[in-house]
Coordinates of C-alpha atoms in Angstrom, one line a residue:
X1 CA -24.3 -7.1 -24.4
X2 CA -23.2 -3.6 -22.8
X3 CA -19.9 -2.5 -22.5
X4 CA -19.7 -2.6 -18.9
X5 CA -20.4 -6.4 -18.8
X6 CA -18.0 -7.1 -21.6
X7 CA -15.4 -5.5 -19.5
X8 CA -16.1 -7.4 -16.2
X9 CA -16.1 -10.7 -18.2
X10 CA -12.6 -9.6 -19.5
X11 CA -11.2 -8.8 -16.0
X12 CA -12.6 -12.2 -14.9
X13 CA -10.8 -14.0 -17.6
X14 CA -7.9 -11.9 -16.6
X15 CA -8.0 -12.4 -12.8
X16 CA -8.3 -16.3 -13.7
X17 CA -5.2 -16.3 -16.2
X18 CA -3.1 -14.5 -13.1
X19 CA -4.5 -17.1 -10.5
X20 CA -4.0 -20.3 -12.8
X21 CA 0.0 -20.4 -12.4
X22 CA -0.6 -20.4 -8.7
X23 CA -3.0 -23.4 -8.6
X24 CA -0.8 -25.4 -11.1
X25 CA 2.1 -24.9 -8.7
X26 CA -0.1 -26.0 -5.7
X27 CA -1.3 -28.9 -7.4
X28 CA 1.8 -30.1 -9.0
X29 CA 3.8 -29.9 -5.4
X30 CA 1.0 -31.7 -4.0
X31 CA 0.5 -34.5 -6.4
X32 CA 4.3 -35.0 -7.4
X33 CA 6.5 -33.9 -4.8
X34 CA 4.3 -34.4 -1.7
X35 CA 2.5 -37.4 -3.6
X36 CA -0.7 -36.6 -1.5
X37 CA -4.3 -36.5 -2.7
X38 CA -5.5 -32.6 -2.5
X39 CA -7.4 -32.1 0.6
X40 CA -10.6 -30.5 0.5
X41 CA -11.0 -30.4 -3.2
X42 CA -14.5 -28.7 -3.2
X43 CA -13.4 -26.0 -0.7
X44 CA -10.3 -25.5 -2.7
X45 CA -12.1 -24.9 -5.8
X46 CA -14.6 -23.0 -4.0
X47 CA -12.1 -20.9 -2.5
X48 CA -10.3 -20.5 -5.8
X49 CA -13.7 -19.4 -7.6
X50 CA -14.0 -16.7 -4.6
X51 CA -10.6 -15.5 -5.3
X52 CA -11.3 -15.0 -8.7
X53 CA -14.4 -13.0 -8.3
X54 CA -12.9 -10.9 -5.3
X55 CA -9.8 -10.1 -7.9
X56 CA -12.2 -9.4 -10.7
X57 CA -14.4 -6.9 -9.1
X58 CA -11.3 -5.4 -7.2
X59 CA -9.5 -4.5 -10.5
X60 CA -13.0 -3.8 -12.2
X61 CA -13.7 -1.0 -9.4
X62 CA -10.1 0.5 -9.5
X63 CA -10.4 0.6 -13.5
X64 CA -13.8 2.3 -13.2
X65 CA -13.6 4.3 -9.9
X66 CA -10.5 4.8 -8.0
X67 CA -8.4 5.4 -10.8
X68 CA -10.3 8.0 -12.6
X69 CA -11.4 9.8 -9.2
X70 CA -7.9 10.3 -8.3
X71 CA -6.6 11.5 -11.8
X72 CA -9.8 14.0 -12.3
X73 CA -9.2 15.3 -8.8
X74 CA -5.3 16.1 -9.6
X75 CA -6.7 17.7 -12.8
X76 CA -8.9 20.0 -10.9
X77 CA -6.3 20.9 -8.1
X78 CA -3.9 21.7 -11.0
X79 CA -6.3 24.0 -12.8
X80 CA -7.1 25.5 -9.4
X81 CA -3.5 26.7 -8.9
X82 CA -3.8 26.3 -5.1
X83 CA -0.6 24.7 -4.1
X84 CA -2.0 24.9 -0.2
X85 CA -5.1 22.9 -1.1
X86 CA -3.2 20.4 -3.1
X87 CA -0.9 19.6 -0.5
X88 CA -3.3 19.3 2.1
X89 CA -5.8 16.8 -0.3
X90 CA -2.2 14.9 -0.9
X91 CA -1.9 14.6 3.1
X92 CA -5.5 13.4 3.7
X93 CA -5.3 10.9 0.9
X94 CA -1.9 9.5 2.1
X95 CA -3.2 9.5 5.8
X96 CA -6.7 8.2 5.0
X97 CA -6.1 5.3 2.9
X98 CA -3.4 4.0 5.1
X99 CA -5.1 4.2 8.1
X100 CA -8.0 1.8 6.2
X101 CA -5.5 -0.5 5.0
X102 CA -6.4 -4.0 6.1
X103 CA -3.0 -5.3 5.7
X104 CA -1.5 -2.5 8.6
X105 CA -4.4 -3.0 10.4
X106 CA -3.4 -6.8 10.8
X107 CA 0.3 -6.4 11.2
X108 CA -0.3 -3.7 13.7
X109 CA -2.8 -6.0 15.8
X110 CA -0.1 -8.7 15.4
X111 CA 2.8 -6.6 16.4
X112 CA 0.9 -5.4 19.8
X113 CA 0.1 -9.1 20.5
X114 CA 3.8 -9.9 20.1
X115 CA 5.0 -6.8 22.1
X116 CA 2.8 -8.0 25.1
X117 CA 4.2 -11.4 25.0
X118 CA 7.7 -10.0 25.0
X119 CA 7.1 -7.5 28.0
X120 CA 7.4 -4.7 25.8
X121 CA 3.8 -3.3 27.0
X122 CA 1.3 -4.8 29.3
X123 CA -0.7 -7.7 28.5
X124 CA -4.0 -6.2 28.7
X125 CA -6.5 -5.3 26.0
X126 CA -6.2 -1.5 26.3
X127 CA -2.6 -1.6 26.1
X128 CA -2.5 -3.6 23.3
X129 CA -5.5 -1.6 21.7
X130 CA -3.3 1.5 22.4
X131 CA -0.3 0.3 20.8
X132 CA -1.6 -0.8 17.6
X133 CA -3.6 2.2 17.1
X134 CA -0.6 4.2 17.8
X135 CA 1.3 2.3 15.1
X136 CA -1.5 2.5 12.8
X137 CA -1.4 6.6 13.2
X138 CA 2.2 6.7 13.1
X139 CA 2.3 4.8 9.8
X140 CA -0.7 6.8 8.6
X141 CA 1.0 10.0 9.1
X142 CA 4.1 8.9 7.6
X143 CA 2.4 8.2 4.6
X144 CA 0.8 11.3 4.3
X145 CA 4.2 13.4 5.0
X146 CA 5.5 11.2 2.2
X147 CA 2.7 12.0 -0.5
X148 CA 3.1 15.6 0.5
X149 CA 7.1 15.2 -0.4
X150 CA 6.1 13.2 -3.6
X151 CA 3.9 16.0 -4.8
X152 CA 6.1 18.7 -3.7
X153 CA 8.9 16.6 -6.0
X154 CA 6.4 16.7 -9.0
X155 CA 6.0 20.4 -8.6
X156 CA 9.5 21.4 -8.6
X157 CA 11.1 18.6 -10.5
X158 CA 13.1 17.5 -8.0
X159 CA 15.3 14.1 -9.2
X160 CA 13.5 11.3 -7.2
X161 CA 16.9 9.4 -7.0
X162 CA 18.7 11.8 -4.3
X163 CA 15.7 12.0 -2.1
X164 CA 15.2 8.0 -2.3
X165 CA 19.0 7.8 -1.3
X166 CA 18.9 10.2 1.5
X167 CA 15.8 8.8 2.8
X168 CA 17.4 4.9 3.1
X169 CA 20.4 6.6 4.7
X170 CA 18.1 7.9 7.3
X171 CA 16.5 4.4 7.6
X172 CA 20.1 3.1 8.0
X173 CA 21.2 5.7 10.6
X174 CA 18.1 5.2 12.8
X175 CA 18.3 1.3 12.8
X176 CA 21.5 1.8 14.7
X177 CA 19.6 3.8 17.3
X178 CA 16.0 2.1 17.4
X179 CA 15.0 -0.5 19.8
X180 CA 15.7 -4.0 18.3
X181 CA 12.1 -5.1 18.6
X182 CA 10.7 -2.4 16.5
X183 CA 13.1 -2.7 13.9
X184 CA 11.5 -5.5 12.0
X185 CA 8.0 -3.8 12.6
X186 CA 9.3 -0.7 11.2
X187 CA 10.8 -2.7 8.0
X188 CA 7.7 -4.5 7.6
X189 CA 5.4 -1.5 7.8
X190 CA 7.0 0.1 4.8
X191 CA 5.5 -2.7 2.8
X192 CA 2.1 -3.0 4.0
X193 CA 1.4 0.5 3.0
X194 CA 1.7 0.0 -0.6
X195 CA -1.2 -2.5 -0.8
X196 CA -4.8 -2.7 -2.0
X197 CA -6.3 1.0 -1.1
X198 CA -3.0 3.2 -1.1
X199 CA -1.4 2.1 -4.3
X200 CA -4.3 2.6 -7.0
X201 CA -5.4 6.3 -5.3
X202 CA -1.9 7.6 -4.7
X203 CA -0.4 6.2 -8.2
X204 CA -3.7 7.9 -9.8
X205 CA -2.9 11.1 -8.1
X206 CA 0.9 11.3 -9.3
X207 CA 0.0 10.3 -12.8
X208 CA -3.0 12.8 -13.1
X209 CA -0.5 15.6 -11.4
X210 CA 2.1 15.1 -13.8
X211 CA -0.3 15.1 -16.7
X212 CA -1.8 18.0 -16.2
X213 CA 1.4 20.0 -15.3
X214 CA 3.1 21.8 -18.2
X215 CA 6.6 20.2 -18.5
X216 CA 6.2 17.3 -16.7
X217 CA 6.5 13.7 -18.2
X218 CA 3.9 11.4 -16.6
X219 CA 6.2 8.4 -16.9
X220 CA 9.1 10.2 -15.5
X221 CA 7.6 12.5 -12.9
X222 CA 4.3 10.6 -12.3
X223 CA 5.2 7.8 -10.6
X224 CA 7.4 7.2 -7.6
X225 CA 4.9 8.4 -4.9
X226 CA 4.7 4.8 -3.5
X227 CA 8.5 4.5 -3.4
X228 CA 8.3 7.6 -0.5
X229 CA 5.3 5.9 1.0
X230 CA 7.2 2.6 1.5
X231 CA 10.3 4.6 2.9
X232 CA 9.0 7.0 5.4
X233 CA 7.0 4.5 7.6
X234 CA 10.2 2.7 8.4
X235 CA 11.9 6.2 9.7
X236 CA 8.3 7.0 11.7
X237 CA 8.1 3.7 13.1
X238 CA 11.4 3.5 14.6
X239 CA 10.9 6.8 16.0
X240 CA 7.7 5.5 17.5
X241 CA 9.9 2.9 19.0
X242 CA 12.3 5.3 20.8
X243 CA 9.5 6.8 21.9
X244 CA 7.4 4.1 23.3
X245 CA 10.5 2.5 25.1

């Protein structure tokens, strides 16, 4: 049996182990607390199987493709020694992965629908699409800027705690001035950016970059980019809400 098949089977067993507690909780509460039979047992089992397969292929794909390519490109840019190209790549990576983030697409669409119902924007398809697109681009822009700041932190050796504290102070200040309808969306936007597509590539970039620069510790300097990616969208979305209103 080839190494790839063995690795795939190990990933599948790991996904099943991770999913098993969730299934046990659902079954126990359904049978013992609610005291009702499981609805659509075959659909439940089929859905659980699909989740296991989906998690397996996703994790296997990350380990086989996304993590290595992120680290390899970080090494290549570090050897090239061009800070400008590295920062441009960092921005493009943050922007591109966030625009394609499924969670952000879902939240932006829901936000546009609620904004139309609340009278914030006109209740027509063009206005709702424009609002959702503007929200997605704003979040993507903020993540691109965040990754640039995080890469500069790695290059310069800046302490992350001061940057994070300063950022959250800015979030609190902007909350006092932002329209009420955008605050919840802004706070949620910080969470949806740290999802399936953005996290693996951005983490690989940070670890690879810190590993390739002399004097940097991957454990200390390689992580932290995701913190910036979840911080800046809050400020940018609140600013977007101020402009839209």
